[in-house]
Short mmCIF file of C-alpha atoms in Angstrom, two decimals:
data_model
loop_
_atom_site.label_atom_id
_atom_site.label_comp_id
_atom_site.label_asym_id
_atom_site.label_seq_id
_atom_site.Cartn_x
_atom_site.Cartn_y
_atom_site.Cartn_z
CA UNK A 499 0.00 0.00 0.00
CA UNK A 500 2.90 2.64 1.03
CA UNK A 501 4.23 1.97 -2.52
CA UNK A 502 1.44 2.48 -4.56
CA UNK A 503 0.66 5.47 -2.51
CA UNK A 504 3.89 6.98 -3.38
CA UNK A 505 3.88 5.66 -6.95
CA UNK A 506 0.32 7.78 -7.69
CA UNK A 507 1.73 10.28 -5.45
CA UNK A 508 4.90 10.58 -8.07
CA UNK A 509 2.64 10.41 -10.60
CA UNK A 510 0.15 12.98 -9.96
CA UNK A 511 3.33 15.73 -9.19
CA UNK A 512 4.81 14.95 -12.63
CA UNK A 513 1.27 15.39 -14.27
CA UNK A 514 0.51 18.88 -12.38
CA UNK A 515 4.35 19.90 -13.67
CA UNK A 516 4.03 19.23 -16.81
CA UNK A 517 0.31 21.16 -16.75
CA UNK A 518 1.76 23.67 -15.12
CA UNK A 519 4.37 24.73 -17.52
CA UNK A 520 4.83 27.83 -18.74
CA UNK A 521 6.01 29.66 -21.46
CA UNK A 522 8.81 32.50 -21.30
CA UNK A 523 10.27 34.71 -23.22
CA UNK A 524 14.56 34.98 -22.84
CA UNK A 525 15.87 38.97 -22.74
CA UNK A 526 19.41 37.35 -24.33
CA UNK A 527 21.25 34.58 -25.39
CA UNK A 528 21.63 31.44 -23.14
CA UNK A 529 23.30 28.56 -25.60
CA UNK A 530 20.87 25.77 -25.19
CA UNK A 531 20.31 25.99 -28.96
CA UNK A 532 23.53 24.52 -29.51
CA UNK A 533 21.89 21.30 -28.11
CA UNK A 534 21.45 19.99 -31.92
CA UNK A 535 25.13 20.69 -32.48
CA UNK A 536 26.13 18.67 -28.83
CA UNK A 537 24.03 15.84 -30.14
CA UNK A 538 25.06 15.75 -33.91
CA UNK A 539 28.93 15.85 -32.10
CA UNK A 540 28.05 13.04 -29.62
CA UNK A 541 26.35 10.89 -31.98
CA UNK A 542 29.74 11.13 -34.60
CA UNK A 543 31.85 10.13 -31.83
CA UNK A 544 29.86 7.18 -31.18
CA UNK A 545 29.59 6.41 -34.40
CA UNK A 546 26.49 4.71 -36.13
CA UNK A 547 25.37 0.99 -36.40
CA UNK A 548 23.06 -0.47 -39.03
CA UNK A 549 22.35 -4.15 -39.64
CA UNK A 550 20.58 -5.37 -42.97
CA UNK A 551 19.00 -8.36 -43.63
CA UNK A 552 18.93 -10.28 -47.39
CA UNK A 553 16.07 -12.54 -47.73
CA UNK A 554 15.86 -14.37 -51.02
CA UNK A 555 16.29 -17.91 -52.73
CA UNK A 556 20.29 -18.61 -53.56
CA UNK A 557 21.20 -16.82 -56.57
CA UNK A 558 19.40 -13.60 -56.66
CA UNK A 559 22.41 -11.41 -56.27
CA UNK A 560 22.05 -10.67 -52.47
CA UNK A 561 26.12 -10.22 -52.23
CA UNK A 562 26.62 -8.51 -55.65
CA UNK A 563 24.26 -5.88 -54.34
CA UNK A 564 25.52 -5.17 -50.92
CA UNK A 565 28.74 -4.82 -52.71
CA UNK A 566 26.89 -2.47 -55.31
CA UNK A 567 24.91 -0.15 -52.27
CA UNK A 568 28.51 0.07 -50.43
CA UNK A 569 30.81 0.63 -53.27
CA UNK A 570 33.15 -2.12 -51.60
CA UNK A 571 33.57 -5.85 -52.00
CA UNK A 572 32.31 -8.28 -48.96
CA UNK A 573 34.13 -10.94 -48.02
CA UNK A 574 32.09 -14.20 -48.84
CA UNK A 575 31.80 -17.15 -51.15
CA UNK A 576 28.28 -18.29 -53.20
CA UNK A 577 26.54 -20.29 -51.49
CA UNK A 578 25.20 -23.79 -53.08
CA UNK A 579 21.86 -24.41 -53.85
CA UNK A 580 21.95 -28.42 -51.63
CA UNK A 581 21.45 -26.89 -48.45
CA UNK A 582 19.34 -29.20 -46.01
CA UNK A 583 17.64 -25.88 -44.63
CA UNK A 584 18.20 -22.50 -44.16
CA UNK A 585 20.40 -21.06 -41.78
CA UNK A 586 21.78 -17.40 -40.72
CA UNK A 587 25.06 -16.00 -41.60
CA UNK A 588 26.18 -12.46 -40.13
CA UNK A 589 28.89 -10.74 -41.31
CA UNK A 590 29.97 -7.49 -38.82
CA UNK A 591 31.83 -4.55 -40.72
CA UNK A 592 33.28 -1.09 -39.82
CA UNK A 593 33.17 1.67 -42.50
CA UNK A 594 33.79 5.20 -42.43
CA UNK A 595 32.93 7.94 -44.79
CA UNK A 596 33.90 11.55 -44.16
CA UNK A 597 34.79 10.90 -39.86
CA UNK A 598 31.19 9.01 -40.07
CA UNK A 599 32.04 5.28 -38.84
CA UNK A 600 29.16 2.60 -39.11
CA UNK A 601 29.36 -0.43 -37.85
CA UNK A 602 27.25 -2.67 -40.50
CA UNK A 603 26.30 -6.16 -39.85
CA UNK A 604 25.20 -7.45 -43.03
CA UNK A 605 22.71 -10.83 -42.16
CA UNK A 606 22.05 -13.48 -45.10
CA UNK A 607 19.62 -16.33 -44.95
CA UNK A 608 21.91 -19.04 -46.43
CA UNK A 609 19.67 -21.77 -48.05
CA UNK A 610 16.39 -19.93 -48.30
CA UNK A 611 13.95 -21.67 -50.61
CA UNK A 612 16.37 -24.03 -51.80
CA UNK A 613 14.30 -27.10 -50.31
CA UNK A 614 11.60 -29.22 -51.53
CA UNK A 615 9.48 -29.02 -48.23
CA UNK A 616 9.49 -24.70 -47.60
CA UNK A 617 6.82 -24.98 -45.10
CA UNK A 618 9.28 -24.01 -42.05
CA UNK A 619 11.90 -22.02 -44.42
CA UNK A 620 11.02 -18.60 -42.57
CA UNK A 621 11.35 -20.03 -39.21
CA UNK A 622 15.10 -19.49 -39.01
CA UNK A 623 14.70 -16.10 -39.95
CA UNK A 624 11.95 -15.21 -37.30
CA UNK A 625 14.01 -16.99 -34.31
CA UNK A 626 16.86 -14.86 -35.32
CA UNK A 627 15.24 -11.28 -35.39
CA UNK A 628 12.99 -12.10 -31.91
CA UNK A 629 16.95 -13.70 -30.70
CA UNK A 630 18.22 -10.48 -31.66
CA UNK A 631 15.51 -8.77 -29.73
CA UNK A 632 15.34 -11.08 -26.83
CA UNK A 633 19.76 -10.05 -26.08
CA UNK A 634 18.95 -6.72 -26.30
CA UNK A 635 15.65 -6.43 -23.84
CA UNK A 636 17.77 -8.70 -21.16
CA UNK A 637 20.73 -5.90 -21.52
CA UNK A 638 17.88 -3.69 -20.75
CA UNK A 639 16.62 -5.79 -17.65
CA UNK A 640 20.33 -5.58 -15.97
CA UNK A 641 20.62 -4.21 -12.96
CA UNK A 642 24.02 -2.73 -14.66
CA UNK A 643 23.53 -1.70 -17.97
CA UNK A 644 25.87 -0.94 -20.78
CA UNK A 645 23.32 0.08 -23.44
CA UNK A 646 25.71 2.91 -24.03
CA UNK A 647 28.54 0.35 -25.43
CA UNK A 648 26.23 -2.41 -26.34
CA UNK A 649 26.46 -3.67 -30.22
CA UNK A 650 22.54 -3.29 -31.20
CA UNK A 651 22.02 -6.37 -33.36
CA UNK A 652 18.67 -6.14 -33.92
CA UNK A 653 17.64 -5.78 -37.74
CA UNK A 654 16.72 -2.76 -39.22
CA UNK A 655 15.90 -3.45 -42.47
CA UNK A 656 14.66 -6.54 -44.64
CA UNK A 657 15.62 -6.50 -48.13
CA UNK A 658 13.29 -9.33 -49.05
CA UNK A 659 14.66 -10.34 -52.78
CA UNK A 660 11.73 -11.37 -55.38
CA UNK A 661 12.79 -13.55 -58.22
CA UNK A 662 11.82 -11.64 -61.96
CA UNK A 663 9.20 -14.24 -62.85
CA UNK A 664 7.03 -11.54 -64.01
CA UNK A 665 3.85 -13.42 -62.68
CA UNK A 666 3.25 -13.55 -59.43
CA UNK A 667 4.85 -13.58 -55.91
CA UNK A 668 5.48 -17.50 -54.82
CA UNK A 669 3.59 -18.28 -51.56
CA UNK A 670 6.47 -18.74 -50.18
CA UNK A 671 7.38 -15.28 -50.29
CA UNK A 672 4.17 -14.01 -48.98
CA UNK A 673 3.59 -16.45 -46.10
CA UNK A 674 7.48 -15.03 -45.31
CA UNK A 675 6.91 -11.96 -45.38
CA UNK A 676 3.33 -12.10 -43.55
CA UNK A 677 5.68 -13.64 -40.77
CA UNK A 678 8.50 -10.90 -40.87
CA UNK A 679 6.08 -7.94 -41.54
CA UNK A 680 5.33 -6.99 -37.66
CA UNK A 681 9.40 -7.87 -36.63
CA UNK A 682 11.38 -6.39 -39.25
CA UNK A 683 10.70 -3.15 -42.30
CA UNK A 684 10.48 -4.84 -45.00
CA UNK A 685 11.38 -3.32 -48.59
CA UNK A 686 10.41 -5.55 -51.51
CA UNK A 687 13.08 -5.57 -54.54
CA UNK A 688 12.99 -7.25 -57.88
CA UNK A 689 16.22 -8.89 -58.08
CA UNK A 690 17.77 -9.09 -61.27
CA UNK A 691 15.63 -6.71 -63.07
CA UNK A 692 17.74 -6.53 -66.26
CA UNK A 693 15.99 -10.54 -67.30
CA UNK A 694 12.40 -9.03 -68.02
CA UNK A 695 11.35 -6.15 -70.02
CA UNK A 696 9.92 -2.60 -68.97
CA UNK A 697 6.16 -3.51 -70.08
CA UNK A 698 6.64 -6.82 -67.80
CA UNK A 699 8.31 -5.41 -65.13
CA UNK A 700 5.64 -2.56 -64.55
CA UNK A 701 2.73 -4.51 -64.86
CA UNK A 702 4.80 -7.39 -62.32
CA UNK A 703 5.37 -4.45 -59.64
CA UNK A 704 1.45 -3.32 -59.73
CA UNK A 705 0.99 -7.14 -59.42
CA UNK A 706 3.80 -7.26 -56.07
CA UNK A 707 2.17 -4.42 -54.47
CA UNK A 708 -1.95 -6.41 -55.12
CA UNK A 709 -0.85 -9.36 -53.67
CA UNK A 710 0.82 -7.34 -50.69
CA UNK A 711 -2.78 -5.55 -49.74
CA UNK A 712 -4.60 -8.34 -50.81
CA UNK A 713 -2.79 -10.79 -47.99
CA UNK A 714 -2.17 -8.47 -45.56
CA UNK A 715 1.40 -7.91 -45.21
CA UNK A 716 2.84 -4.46 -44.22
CA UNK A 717 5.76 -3.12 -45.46
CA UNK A 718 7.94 -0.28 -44.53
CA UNK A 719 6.46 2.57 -45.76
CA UNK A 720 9.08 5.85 -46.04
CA UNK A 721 7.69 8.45 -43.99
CA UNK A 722 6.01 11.22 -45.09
CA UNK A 723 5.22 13.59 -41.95
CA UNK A 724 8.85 15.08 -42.35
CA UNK A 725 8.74 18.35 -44.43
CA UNK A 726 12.30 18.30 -45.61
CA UNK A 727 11.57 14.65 -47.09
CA UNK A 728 7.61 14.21 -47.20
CA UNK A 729 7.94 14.84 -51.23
CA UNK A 730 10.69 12.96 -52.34
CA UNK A 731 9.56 9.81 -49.85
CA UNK A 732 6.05 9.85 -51.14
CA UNK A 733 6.79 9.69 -54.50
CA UNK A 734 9.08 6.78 -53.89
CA UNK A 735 6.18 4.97 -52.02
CA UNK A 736 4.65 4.68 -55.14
CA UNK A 737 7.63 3.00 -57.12
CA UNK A 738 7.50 0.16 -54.87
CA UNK A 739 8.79 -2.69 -54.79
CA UNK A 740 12.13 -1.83 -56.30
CA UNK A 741 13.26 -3.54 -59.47
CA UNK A 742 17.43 -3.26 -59.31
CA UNK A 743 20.36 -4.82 -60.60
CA UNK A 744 23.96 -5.21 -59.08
CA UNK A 745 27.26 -5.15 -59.88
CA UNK A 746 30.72 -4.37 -58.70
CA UNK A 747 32.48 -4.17 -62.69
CA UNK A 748 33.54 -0.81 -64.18
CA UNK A 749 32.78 -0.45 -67.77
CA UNK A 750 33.74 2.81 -69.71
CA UNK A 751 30.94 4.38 -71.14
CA UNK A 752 31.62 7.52 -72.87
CA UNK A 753 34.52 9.24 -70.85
CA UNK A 754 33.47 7.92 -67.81
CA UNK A 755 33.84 4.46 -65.84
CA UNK A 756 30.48 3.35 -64.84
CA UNK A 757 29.44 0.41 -62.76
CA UNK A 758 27.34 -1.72 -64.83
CA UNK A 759 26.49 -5.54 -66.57
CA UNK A 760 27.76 -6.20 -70.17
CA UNK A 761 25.52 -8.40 -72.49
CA UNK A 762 25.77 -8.99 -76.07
CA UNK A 763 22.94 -7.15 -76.61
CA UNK A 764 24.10 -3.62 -75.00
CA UNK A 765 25.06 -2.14 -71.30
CA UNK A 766 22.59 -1.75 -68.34
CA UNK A 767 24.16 0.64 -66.59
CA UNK A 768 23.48 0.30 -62.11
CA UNK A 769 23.64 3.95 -61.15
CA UNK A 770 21.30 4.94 -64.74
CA UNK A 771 17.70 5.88 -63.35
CA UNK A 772 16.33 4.96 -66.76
CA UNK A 773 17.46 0.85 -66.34
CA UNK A 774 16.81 0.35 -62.73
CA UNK A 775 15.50 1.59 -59.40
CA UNK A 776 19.35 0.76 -57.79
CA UNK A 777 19.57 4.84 -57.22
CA UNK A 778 16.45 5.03 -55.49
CA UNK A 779 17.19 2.15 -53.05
CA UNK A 780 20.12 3.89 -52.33
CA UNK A 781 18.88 7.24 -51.69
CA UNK A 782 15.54 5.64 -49.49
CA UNK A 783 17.68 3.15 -48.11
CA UNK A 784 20.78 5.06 -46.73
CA UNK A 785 20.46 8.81 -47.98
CA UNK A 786 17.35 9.46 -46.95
CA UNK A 787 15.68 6.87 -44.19
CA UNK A 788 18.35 5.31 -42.61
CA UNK A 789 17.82 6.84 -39.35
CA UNK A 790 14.38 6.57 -39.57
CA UNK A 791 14.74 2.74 -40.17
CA UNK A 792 16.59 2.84 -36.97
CA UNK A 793 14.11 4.64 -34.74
CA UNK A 794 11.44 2.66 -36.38
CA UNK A 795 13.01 -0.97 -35.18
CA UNK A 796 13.18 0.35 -31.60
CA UNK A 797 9.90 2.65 -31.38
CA UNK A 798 7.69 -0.14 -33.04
CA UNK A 799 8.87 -3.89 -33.87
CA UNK A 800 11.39 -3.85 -30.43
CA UNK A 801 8.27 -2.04 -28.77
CA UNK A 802 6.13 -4.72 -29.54
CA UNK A 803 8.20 -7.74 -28.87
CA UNK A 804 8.93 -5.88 -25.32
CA UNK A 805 5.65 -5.14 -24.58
CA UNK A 806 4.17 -8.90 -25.60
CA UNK A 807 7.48 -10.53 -23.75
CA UNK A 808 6.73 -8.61 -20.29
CA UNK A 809 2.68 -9.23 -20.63
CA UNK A 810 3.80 -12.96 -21.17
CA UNK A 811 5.83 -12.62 -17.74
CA UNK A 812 3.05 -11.12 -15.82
CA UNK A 813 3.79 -7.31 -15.75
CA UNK A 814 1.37 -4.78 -17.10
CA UNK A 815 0.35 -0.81 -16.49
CA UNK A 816 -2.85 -0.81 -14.97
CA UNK A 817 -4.29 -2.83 -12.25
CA UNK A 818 -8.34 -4.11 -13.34
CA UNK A 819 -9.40 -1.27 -11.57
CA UNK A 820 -7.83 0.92 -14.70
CA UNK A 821 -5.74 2.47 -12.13
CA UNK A 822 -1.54 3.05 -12.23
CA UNK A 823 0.16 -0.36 -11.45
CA UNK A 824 4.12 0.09 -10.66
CA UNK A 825 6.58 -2.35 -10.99
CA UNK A 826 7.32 -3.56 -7.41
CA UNK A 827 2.90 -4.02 -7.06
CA UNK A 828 3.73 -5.85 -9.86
CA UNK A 829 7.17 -8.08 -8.98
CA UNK A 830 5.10 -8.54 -5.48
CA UNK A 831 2.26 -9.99 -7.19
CA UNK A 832 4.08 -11.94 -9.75
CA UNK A 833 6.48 -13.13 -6.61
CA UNK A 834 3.74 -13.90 -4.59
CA UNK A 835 1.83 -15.96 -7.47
CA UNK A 836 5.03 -17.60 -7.87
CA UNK A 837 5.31 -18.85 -4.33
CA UNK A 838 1.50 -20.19 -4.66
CA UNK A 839 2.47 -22.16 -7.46
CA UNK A 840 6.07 -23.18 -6.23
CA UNK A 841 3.93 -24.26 -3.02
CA UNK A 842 0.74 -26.09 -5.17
CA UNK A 843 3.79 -27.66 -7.05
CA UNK A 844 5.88 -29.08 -3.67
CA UNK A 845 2.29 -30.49 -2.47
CA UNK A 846 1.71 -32.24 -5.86
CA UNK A 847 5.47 -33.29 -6.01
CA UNK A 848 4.82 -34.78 -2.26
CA UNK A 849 1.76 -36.36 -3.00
CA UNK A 850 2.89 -37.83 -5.93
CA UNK A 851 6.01 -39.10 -4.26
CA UNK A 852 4.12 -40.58 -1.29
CA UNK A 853 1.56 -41.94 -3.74
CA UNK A 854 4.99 -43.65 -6.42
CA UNK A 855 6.71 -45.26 -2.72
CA UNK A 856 3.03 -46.85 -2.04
CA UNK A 857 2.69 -47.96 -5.50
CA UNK A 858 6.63 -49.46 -5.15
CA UNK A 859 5.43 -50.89 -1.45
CA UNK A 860 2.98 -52.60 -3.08
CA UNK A 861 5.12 -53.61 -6.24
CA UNK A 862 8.12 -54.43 -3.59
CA UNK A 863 5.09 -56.66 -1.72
CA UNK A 864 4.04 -58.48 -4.52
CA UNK A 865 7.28 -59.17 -5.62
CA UNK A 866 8.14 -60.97 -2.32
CA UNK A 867 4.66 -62.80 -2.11
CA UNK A 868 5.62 -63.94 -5.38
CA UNK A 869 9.10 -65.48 -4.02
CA UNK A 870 7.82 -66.74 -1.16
CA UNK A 871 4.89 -68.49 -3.32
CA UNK A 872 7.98 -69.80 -5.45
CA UNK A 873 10.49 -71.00 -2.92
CA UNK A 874 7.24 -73.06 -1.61
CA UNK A 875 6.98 -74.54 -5.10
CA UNK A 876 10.54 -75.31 -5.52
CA UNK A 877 10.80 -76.38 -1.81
CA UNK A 878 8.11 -78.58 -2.16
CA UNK A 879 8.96 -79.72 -5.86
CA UNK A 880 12.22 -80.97 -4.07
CA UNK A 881 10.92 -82.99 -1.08
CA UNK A 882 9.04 -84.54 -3.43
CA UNK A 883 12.08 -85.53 -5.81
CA UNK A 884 14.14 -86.48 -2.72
CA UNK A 885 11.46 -88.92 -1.68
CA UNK A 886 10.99 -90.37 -4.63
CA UNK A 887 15.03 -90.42 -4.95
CA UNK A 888 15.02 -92.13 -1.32
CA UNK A 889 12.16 -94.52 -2.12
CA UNK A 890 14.25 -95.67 -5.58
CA UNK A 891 17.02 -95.79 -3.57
CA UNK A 892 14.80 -98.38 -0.96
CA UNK A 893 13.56 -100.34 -3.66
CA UNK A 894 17.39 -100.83 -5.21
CA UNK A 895 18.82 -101.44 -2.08
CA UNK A 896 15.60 -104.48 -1.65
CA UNK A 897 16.61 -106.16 -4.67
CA UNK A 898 20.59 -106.00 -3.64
CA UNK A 899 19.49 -107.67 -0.88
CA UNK A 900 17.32 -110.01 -2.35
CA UNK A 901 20.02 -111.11 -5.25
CA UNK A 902 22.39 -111.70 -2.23
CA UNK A 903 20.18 -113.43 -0.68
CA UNK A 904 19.39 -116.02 -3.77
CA UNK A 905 23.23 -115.87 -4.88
CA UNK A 906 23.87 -116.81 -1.15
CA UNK A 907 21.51 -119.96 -1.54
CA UNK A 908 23.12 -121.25 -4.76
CA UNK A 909 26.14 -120.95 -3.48
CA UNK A 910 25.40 -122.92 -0.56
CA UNK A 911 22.93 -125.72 -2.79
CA UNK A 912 26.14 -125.80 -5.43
CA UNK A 913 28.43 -126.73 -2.66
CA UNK A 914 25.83 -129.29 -1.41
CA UNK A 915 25.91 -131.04 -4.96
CA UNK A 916 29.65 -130.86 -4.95
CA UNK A 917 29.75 -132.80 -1.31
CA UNK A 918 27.26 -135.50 -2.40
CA UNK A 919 28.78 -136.02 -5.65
CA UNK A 920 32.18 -136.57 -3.94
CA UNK A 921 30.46 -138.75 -1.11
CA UNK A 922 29.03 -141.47 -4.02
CA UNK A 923 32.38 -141.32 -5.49
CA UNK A 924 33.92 -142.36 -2.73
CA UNK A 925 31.19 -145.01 -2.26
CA UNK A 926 31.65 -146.68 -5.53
CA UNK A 927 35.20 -146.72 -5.43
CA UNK A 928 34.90 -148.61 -1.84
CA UNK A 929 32.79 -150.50 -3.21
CA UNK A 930 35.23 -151.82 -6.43
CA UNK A 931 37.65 -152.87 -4.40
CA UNK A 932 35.33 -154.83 -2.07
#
């Protein structure tokens, strides 16, 4: 109660000072308008980061036009088109220009659409972006931060690549970008625009842009509520999705040495308004909006994944009673839910541990009624043997003595014969010599 008396207390002082402001009139010079020039001088020292992601099947010319936009070459080799699914690769740079330095981080979805099941294709892509988001918000929940030093890495831009078929977009473009729209801008491009003519490519943009509305997916959409560049954005609003064409090889047309493709057929020259959109993409992409892309990631897609991640953790502004809730009303209520539960949990986890050492009693029980039953078995399966064993043994040992018995008797009834048959010998020779 003390703190959400002082919280609404707080709250009510800031509203009556900023109600109560006034304005005044200076009688000379201060120097607070040199606050622009303090900031513009801060920001250079810091330097600048930017981080761009290519989305596009393998072999639309993602590198050749990062090389193209930065007028330098990338380190990198082609990737194959046998990749078993797609996967992120992030290259970090520094550049400088003038004493600008950026700090570019240049993120390629290796692999994309190269598979013959593309159902989960955009799933690497969206765990990156809300990983990207997750590392910085966690900085941002530190009881020490460093948000001062810390390497942003979350993407700014998504140059989502369209292959020139001049037909349609593929679903799996649109179900991609329907996935990416509320994480990432998006700005569409026709890759490779130099493969289908003017007549096609026209009518395949107004196509791009009818699918877009039709499905639902937002892209980034250059802002007009700037004077300085409300004219020049609008007008490039409407020549949307971007048809360009890369390339990092000098040719010499006329007197100068332009970057552009060679065919049999003639030149299309990158940096010639009249061929391709290439200078426009520059001039929206970096001239123009880059800052804007910039604010736009952290007032709106980082906004969103913030506010979603802390409603999914419990925390929230108002209380149901519409009224201000702070943060420590709501750690103490989260805390306090979270000791109900860890409690309701260590009662179920006790219940269901006295209820698993009855079941293994009863298991353990069995078990050793079943022994017992089976020792009896055995036990009496081997009196039984050993009596009929002993009774064999009886019967044996009966006719042993029964054979001795009768061998006895012979014996005796041959030694008889053998005494009577000597006796009438004798008798008959007595009786000779008589």
């Amino acid at each position: 109660l003390v703190s959400g008396g002082s919280t609404m207390a707080a709250a009510e002082v800031a509203r009556q000072m900023s109600e109560g402001a006034r304005n005044l009139s200076l009688s000379g010079h201060v120097g607070f308008d040199s606050m622009p020039d303090q900031l513009v001088n801060k920001s250079v020292c810091q330097g600048f980061c930017f981080n761009i992601l290519c989305v596009g099947e393998t072999g639309l010319g993602k590198s050749t036009l990062m090389d193209t936009l930065f007028n330098t070459r990338f380190e990198g080799d082609p990737a194959a088109h046998n990749q078993p699914g797609v996967h992120i690769k992030s290259n970090n740079y520094e550049l400088q220009e003038s004493n600008v330095r950026l700090k570019l981080s240049i993120v390629n979805s290796v692999g994309f659409g190269d598979q013959i099941n593309k159902e989960e294709s955009y799933k690497s892509i969206v765990e990156f972006i809300d990983a990207q988001f997750e590392a910085y918000l966690q900085e941002e929940l530190k009881i020490k931060r460093t948000l001062h030093n810390y390497h942003d890495s979350r993407i700014h831009v998504c140059l989502y690549f369209i292959a020139p078929t001049g037909h349609s977009l593929k679903s799996l473009d649109l179900v991609t970008m329907k996935k990416l729209d509320s994480k990432v801008n998006i700005i569409p491009i026709i890759a490779k625009a130099d493969s289908i003519s003017k007549n096609e490519l026209q009518k395949f943009k107004i196509k791009i842009m009818s699918e877009l509305v039709s499905n639902g997916v937002q892209i980034y959409q250059f802002p007009t509520d700037d004077e300085t560049v409300a004219e020049i954005n609008g007008t490039m609003n409407a020549h949307l999705p971007f048809a360009v064409v890369g390339s990092t090889e000098e040719i010499k047309i006329g007197n100068k040495m332009m970057k552009a493709r060679q065919y049999p057929w003639g030149t299309v020259q990158v940096e010639n308004e009249s061929h391709c959109d290439f200078v426009k993409l520059r001039e929206m992409l970096i001239r123009v909006n880059m800052e804007d892309l910039r604010e736009q990631t952290h007032t709106r897609h980082y906004e969103l994944y913030r506010r979603c991640k802390l409603e999914e953790m419990g925390f929230k502004d108002t209380d149901p009673d519409n009224k201000p809730f702070s943060l420590q009303e709501t750690y103490e209520a989260k805390r306090n839910e979270f000791l109900g539960e860890l409690q309701k949990k260590e009662e179920e986890m006790r219940q269901m541990f006295v209820m698993r050492v009855k079941e293994k009693e009863s298991e353990l029980k069995e078990a050793e009624k079943e022994l017992h039953d089976k020792f009896d078995r055995l036990k009496k399966l081997h009196q039984d043997e050993k009596k009929k064993l002993e009774d064999k043994k009886k019967s044996l040992d009966d006719e042993i003595n029964a054979f001795k018995q009768r061998k006895t008797a012979a014996e005796l009834l041959q030694s008889q014969a053998q005494q009577s048959g000597s006796q009438q010998t004798l008798k008959r020779e007595k009786e000779r010599k008589n």
